[in-house]
């Protein structure tokens, strides 16, 4: 019986050793939002959960829904991009969250010069505001914030400006306000500019920000892979909390940001569970500002273990 037990144990070990890791391709944007994926890759958490992950940098979230199922198994997205993609006929679903915007840890701001005389939403009527993407999640939240406060969103003119260029545009008075994200927002405020809003929080107190999407058919057929992906991200989150200095080194490697910026960038609120209700609040906001004219069933937009 001892020999049989040893033989069985060896057989199980041999079987485990021959199981190949699941190859996964994932995109990321080079900002701190996606730090858990970088940590999971560099510290071996993906490998520990049976995943062989290839990470590829991307620059524009809005272009990524069309790449899942083709170039990537997992890609970053936001609720407006997901909802608009589904409304246009793409089979894409949310599979895991990444960051939630919370009242105690906001990361997005509407920022103005302290000499501008702009103190709130009503002062922005007729003004020019710089946004990273006119159809993106931050601008949608700003339009929603304006409307909630009695300001016609159409009364504000938006111009697309990359985050790093916003300070110069604001200083030169080419724009009256900017929609900024950490770490750029911190630098703007450190230079004497002021925040008049945290716009994402107009949508909810704990609101879904960026998250992971996959092609719908692939997601429904690969729930164990999604479960392993989330488990690796949870391990990475624990590592970040216990080893922030080492996590910042990994952040520097992937973002290429200056050391001073890396050291002062606050970590957002990482949270990987996702529910249809998290998408639904964004569907309501999009309809309110006239950017979603088709009915989308949010209950079908989340496929997760």
C-alpha positions as a Python dict, from the first residue, in 0.01 Angstrom:
ca = {
    (1, 'X'): (0, 0, 0),
    (2, 'X'): (293, 229, 73),
    (3, 'X'): (432, 159, -273),
    (4, 'X'): (91, 228, -427),
    (5, 'X'): (62, 559, -241),
    (6, 'X'): (409, 663, -354),
    (7, 'X'): (333, 563, -711),
    (8, 'X'): (3, 754, -707),
    (9, 'X'): (173, 1062, -562),
    (10, 'X'): (443, 1053, -828),
    (11, 'X'): (178, 1014, -1096),
    (12, 'X'): (-10, 1321, -968),
    (13, 'X'): (313, 1521, -954),
    (14, 'X'): (406, 1413, -1306),
    (15, 'X'): (59, 1512, -1431),
    (16, 'X'): (81, 1853, -1261),
    (17, 'X'): (423, 1914, -1409),
    (18, 'X'): (298, 1841, -1761),
    (19, 'X'): (1, 2084, -1741),
    (20, 'X'): (97, 2383, -1951),
    (21, 'X'): (16, 2734, -1829),
    (22, 'X'): (-264, 2913, -2010),
    (23, 'X'): (-128, 3173, -2251),
    (24, 'X'): (-295, 3511, -2198),
    (25, 'X'): (-238, 3836, -2386),
    (26, 'X'): (-329, 4158, -2208),
    (27, 'X'): (-303, 4528, -2286),
    (28, 'X'): (-232, 4801, -2034),
    (29, 'X'): (-212, 5180, -2022),
    (30, 'X'): (113, 5312, -1865),
    (31, 'X'): (-47, 5473, -1558),
    (32, 'X'): (-68, 5357, -1195),
    (33, 'X'): (-420, 5223, -1249),
    (34, 'X'): (-277, 4902, -1392),
    (35, 'X'): (-5, 4846, -1130),
    (36, 'X'): (-154, 4518, -998),
    (37, 'X'): (-111, 4354, -1339),
    (38, 'X'): (253, 4464, -1357),
    (39, 'X'): (320, 4339, -1005),
    (40, 'X'): (144, 4010, -1082),
    (41, 'X'): (370, 3967, -1384),
    (42, 'X'): (698, 4070, -1220),
    (43, 'X'): (646, 3888, -888),
    (44, 'X'): (521, 3564, -1043),
    (45, 'X'): (159, 3576, -926),
    (46, 'X'): (21, 3513, -1274),
    (47, 'X'): (253, 3214, -1313),
    (48, 'X'): (154, 3083, -970),
    (49, 'X'): (-207, 3073, -1086),
    (50, 'X'): (-125, 2890, -1407),
    (51, 'X'): (-114, 3185, -1645),
    (52, 'X'): (156, 3273, -1895),
    (53, 'X'): (79, 3643, -1941),
    (54, 'X'): (217, 3872, -2209),
    (55, 'X'): (161, 4241, -2135),
    (56, 'X'): (157, 4497, -2417),
    (57, 'X'): (139, 4873, -2376),
    (58, 'X'): (-144, 5072, -2537),
    (59, 'X'): (-216, 5444, -2531),
    (60, 'X'): (-588, 5485, -2598),
    (61, 'X'): (-857, 5303, -2400),
    (62, 'X'): (-1126, 5386, -2654),
    (63, 'X'): (-966, 5173, -2926),
    (64, 'X'): (-931, 4858, -2714),
    (65, 'X'): (-1283, 4701, -2717),
    (66, 'X'): (-1234, 4599, -3080),
    (67, 'X'): (-905, 4422, -3002),
    (68, 'X'): (-1033, 4163, -2751),
    (69, 'X'): (-1070, 3820, -2902),
    (70, 'X'): (-818, 3920, -3166),
    (71, 'X'): (-504, 4078, -3018),
    (72, 'X'): (-588, 4038, -2649),
    (73, 'X'): (-778, 3819, -2405),
    (74, 'X'): (-791, 4101, -2148),
    (75, 'X'): (-790, 4475, -2214),
    (76, 'X'): (-853, 4789, -2008),
    (77, 'X'): (-1176, 4977, -2058),
    (78, 'X'): (-1430, 5206, -1895),
    (79, 'X'): (-1808, 5184, -1876),
    (80, 'X'): (-1877, 5445, -2148),
    (81, 'X'): (-1644, 5267, -2391),
    (82, 'X'): (-1796, 4928, -2308),
    (83, 'X'): (-2155, 5048, -2334),
    (84, 'X'): (-2098, 5232, -2661),
    (85, 'X'): (-1916, 4930, -2805),
    (86, 'X'): (-2200, 4693, -2712),
    (87, 'X'): (-2456, 4939, -2851),
    (88, 'X'): (-2265, 4934, -3181),
    (89, 'X'): (-2280, 4553, -3196),
    (90, 'X'): (-1952, 4433, -3044),
    (91, 'X'): (-1958, 4124, -2820),
    (92, 'X'): (-1755, 4257, -2527),
    (93, 'X'): (-1808, 4209, -2154),
    (94, 'X'): (-1658, 4319, -1824),
    (95, 'X'): (-1474, 4037, -1646),
    (96, 'X'): (-1299, 4206, -1354),
    (97, 'X'): (-1278, 4549, -1202),
    (98, 'X'): (-951, 4732, -1145),
    (99, 'X'): (-1013, 5069, -976),
    (100, 'X'): (-1309, 5229, -800),
    (101, 'X'): (-1328, 5603, -744),
    (102, 'X'): (-1415, 5656, -377),
    (103, 'X'): (-1489, 5958, -162),
    (104, 'X'): (-1188, 5894, 59),
    (105, 'X'): (-948, 5838, -231),
    (106, 'X'): (-1043, 6039, -544),
    (107, 'X'): (-811, 6044, -845),
    (108, 'X'): (-988, 6270, -1097),
    (109, 'X'): (-1047, 6643, -1068),
    (110, 'X'): (-1174, 6951, -1249),
    (111, 'X'): (-895, 7204, -1196),
    (112, 'X'): (-884, 7579, -1263),
    (113, 'X'): (-635, 7857, -1210),
    (114, 'X'): (-679, 8025, -871),
    (115, 'X'): (-711, 8360, -1051),
    (116, 'X'): (-983, 8235, -1287),
    (117, 'X'): (-1281, 8335, -1073),
    (118, 'X'): (-1432, 7992, -1141),
    (119, 'X'): (-1559, 7840, -819),
    (120, 'X'): (-1823, 7591, -930),
    (121, 'X'): (-2015, 7436, -1220),
    (122, 'X'): (-2227, 7743, -1301),
    (123, 'X'): (-1909, 7945, -1359),
    (124, 'X'): (-1808, 7707, -1639),
    (125, 'X'): (-2099, 7800, -1868),
    (126, 'X'): (-1951, 7941, -2189),
    (127, 'X'): (-1600, 7829, -2093),
    (128, 'X'): (-1343, 7599, -2258),
    (129, 'X'): (-1243, 7284, -2077),
    (130, 'X'): (-953, 7054, -2164),
    (131, 'X'): (-1031, 6684, -2165),
    (132, 'X'): (-813, 6383, -2245),
    (133, 'X'): (-1091, 6233, -2460),
    (134, 'X'): (-1422, 6396, -2551),
    (135, 'X'): (-1606, 6062, -2547),
    (136, 'X'): (-1416, 5925, -2248),
    (137, 'X'): (-1523, 5841, -1895),
    (138, 'X'): (-1387, 6155, -1728),
    (139, 'X'): (-1557, 6392, -1972),
    (140, 'X'): (-1884, 6199, -1947),
    (141, 'X'): (-1870, 6243, -1569),
    (142, 'X'): (-1799, 6615, -1606),
    (143, 'X'): (-2099, 6659, -1838),
    (144, 'X'): (-2313, 6466, -1592),
    (145, 'X'): (-2184, 6678, -1302),
    (146, 'X'): (-2269, 6995, -1494),
    (147, 'X'): (-2621, 6878, -1574),
    (148, 'X'): (-2685, 6767, -1215),
    (149, 'X'): (-2595, 7121, -1109),
    (150, 'X'): (-2826, 7293, -1355),
    (151, 'X'): (-2570, 7374, -1624),
    (152, 'X'): (-2640, 7284, -1986),
    (153, 'X'): (-2349, 7056, -2089),
    (154, 'X'): (-2368, 7205, -2439),
    (155, 'X'): (-2272, 7544, -2294),
    (156, 'X'): (-1917, 7416, -2229),
    (157, 'X'): (-1675, 7368, -2517),
    (158, 'X'): (-1438, 7074, -2482),
    (159, 'X'): (-1099, 7044, -2649),
    (160, 'X'): (-883, 6733, -2638),
    (161, 'X'): (-548, 6788, -2465),
    (162, 'X'): (-308, 6517, -2338),
    (163, 'X'): (-268, 6518, -1960),
    (164, 'X'): (99, 6631, -1969),
    (165, 'X'): (11, 6935, -2182),
    (166, 'X'): (-277, 7058, -1968),
    (167, 'X'): (-71, 7272, -1726),
    (168, 'X'): (73, 7481, -2010),
    (169, 'X'): (-269, 7525, -2171),
    (170, 'X'): (-418, 7636, -1840),
    (171, 'X'): (-129, 7872, -1763),
    (172, 'X'): (-153, 8029, -2111),
    (173, 'X'): (-530, 8074, -2061),
    (174, 'X'): (-606, 7878, -2377),
    (175, 'X'): (-848, 7678, -2165),
    (176, 'X'): (-1044, 7778, -1857),
    (177, 'X'): (-1041, 7442, -1680),
    (178, 'X'): (-888, 7097, -1719),
    (179, 'X'): (-1008, 6744, -1644),
    (180, 'X'): (-708, 6596, -1470),
    (181, 'X'): (-602, 6259, -1331),
    (182, 'X'): (-334, 6168, -1079),
    (183, 'X'): (-37, 6213, -1084),
    (184, 'X'): (-93, 6513, -1313),
    (185, 'X'): (-363, 6656, -1086),
    (186, 'X'): (-127, 6659, -790),
    (187, 'X'): (133, 6853, -986),
    (188, 'X'): (-129, 7107, -1098),
    (189, 'X'): (-247, 7167, -743),
    (190, 'X'): (109, 7187, -613),
    (191, 'X'): (162, 7477, -854),
    (192, 'X'): (-122, 7678, -701),
    (193, 'X'): (-416, 7570, -916),
    (194, 'X'): (-737, 7461, -743),
    (195, 'X'): (-981, 7173, -776),
    (196, 'X'): (-1351, 7260, -800),
    (197, 'X'): (-1485, 6905, -838),
    (198, 'X'): (-1418, 6534, -827),
    (199, 'X'): (-1648, 6461, -1122),
    (200, 'X'): (-1664, 6080, -1113),
    (201, 'X'): (-1818, 6102, -767),
    (202, 'X'): (-2119, 6278, -918),
    (203, 'X'): (-2211, 5938, -1063),
    (204, 'X'): (-2179, 5752, -730),
    (205, 'X'): (-2000, 5745, -396),
    (206, 'X'): (-1812, 5429, -491),
    (207, 'X'): (-1805, 5438, -869),
    (208, 'X'): (-1651, 5195, -1114),
    (209, 'X'): (-1360, 5353, -1299),
    (210, 'X'): (-1134, 5145, -1531),
    (211, 'X'): (-1177, 4769, -1548),
    (212, 'X'): (-1091, 4461, -1755),
    (213, 'X'): (-1290, 4347, -2056),
    (214, 'X'): (-1283, 4039, -2276),
    (215, 'X'): (-1460, 3913, -2585),
    (216, 'X'): (-1795, 3777, -2467),
    (217, 'X'): (-1783, 3428, -2619),
    (218, 'X'): (-1427, 3378, -2496),
    (219, 'X'): (-1516, 3492, -2144),
    (220, 'X'): (-1813, 3257, -2115),
    (221, 'X'): (-1594, 2964, -2225),
    (222, 'X'): (-1296, 3053, -2004),
    (223, 'X'): (-1425, 3126, -1653),
    (224, 'X'): (-1135, 2935, -1486),
    (225, 'X'): (-887, 3164, -1665),
    (226, 'X'): (-1076, 3472, -1548),
    (227, 'X'): (-1083, 3332, -1195),
    (228, 'X'): (-705, 3279, -1207),
    (229, 'X'): (-657, 3633, -1345),
    (230, 'X'): (-853, 3786, -1057),
    (231, 'X'): (-674, 3570, -798),
    (232, 'X'): (-336, 3688, -929),
    (233, 'X'): (-448, 4051, -913),
    (234, 'X'): (-565, 4000, -553),
    (235, 'X'): (-222, 3861, -467),
    (236, 'X'): (-63, 4163, -633),
    (237, 'X'): (-284, 4401, -436),
    (238, 'X'): (-171, 4239, -111),
    (239, 'X'): (191, 4272, -223),
    (240, 'X'): (145, 4642, -305),
    (241, 'X'): (-5, 4708, 38),
    (242, 'X'): (280, 4530, 216),
    (243, 'X'): (564, 4643, -13),
    (244, 'X'): (480, 4990, -149),
    (245, 'X'): (843, 5084, -215),
    (246, 'X'): (905, 4776, -430),
    (247, 'X'): (570, 4827, -603),
    (248, 'X'): (678, 5181, -696),
    (249, 'X'): (993, 5042, -855),
    (250, 'X'): (775, 4824, -1076),
    (251, 'X'): (555, 5126, -1149),
    (252, 'X'): (859, 5321, -1263),
    (253, 'X'): (961, 5034, -1490),
    (254, 'X'): (626, 5029, -1670),
    (255, 'X'): (532, 5399, -1673),
    (256, 'X'): (877, 5550, -1740),
    (257, 'X'): (772, 5845, -1522),
    (258, 'X'): (1034, 6054, -1338),
    (259, 'X'): (1131, 5921, -996),
    (260, 'X'): (983, 6223, -816),
    (261, 'X'): (646, 6162, -984),
    (262, 'X'): (652, 5790, -910),
    (263, 'X'): (721, 5852, -542),
    (264, 'X'): (439, 6104, -498),
    (265, 'X'): (166, 5937, -705),
    (266, 'X'): (-111, 5810, -477),
    (267, 'X'): (-229, 5454, -529),
    (268, 'X'): (-597, 5438, -634),
    (269, 'X'): (-850, 5206, -472),
    (270, 'X'): (-791, 4867, -629),
    (271, 'X'): (-1095, 4639, -624),
    (272, 'X'): (-1150, 4345, -861),
    (273, 'X'): (-1507, 4229, -798),
    (274, 'X'): (-1754, 4371, -1048),
    (275, 'X'): (-2134, 4365, -1074),
    (276, 'X'): (-2387, 4466, -1342),
    (277, 'X'): (-2506, 4749, -1116),
    (278, 'X'): (-2161, 4907, -1145),
    (279, 'X'): (-2214, 4933, -1522),
    (280, 'X'): (-2578, 5039, -1493),
    (281, 'X'): (-2506, 5367, -1314),
    (282, 'X'): (-2288, 5466, -1609),
    (283, 'X'): (-2559, 5369, -1858),
    (284, 'X'): (-2792, 5610, -1677),
    (285, 'X'): (-2530, 5886, -1683),
    (286, 'X'): (-2464, 5838, -2055),
    (287, 'X'): (-2835, 5857, -2136),
    (288, 'X'): (-2866, 6170, -1923),
    (289, 'X'): (-2600, 6351, -2127),
    (290, 'X'): (-2724, 6217, -2462),
    (291, 'X'): (-2442, 5977, -2539),
    (292, 'X'): (-2634, 5647, -2531),
    (293, 'X'): (-2952, 5619, -2734),
    (294, 'X'): (-2991, 5240, -2739),
    (295, 'X'): (-3117, 5018, -2460),
    (296, 'X'): (-2831, 4804, -2327),
    (297, 'X'): (-2895, 4522, -2079),
    (298, 'X'): (-2626, 4571, -1816),
    (299, 'X'): (-2704, 4232, -1660),
    (300, 'X'): (-2547, 4067, -1965),
    (301, 'X'): (-2236, 4284, -1966),
    (302, 'X'): (-2056, 4117, -1675),
    (303, 'X'): (-1912, 3766, -1710),
    (304, 'X'): (-1711, 3673, -1405),
    (305, 'X'): (-1671, 3364, -1181),
}
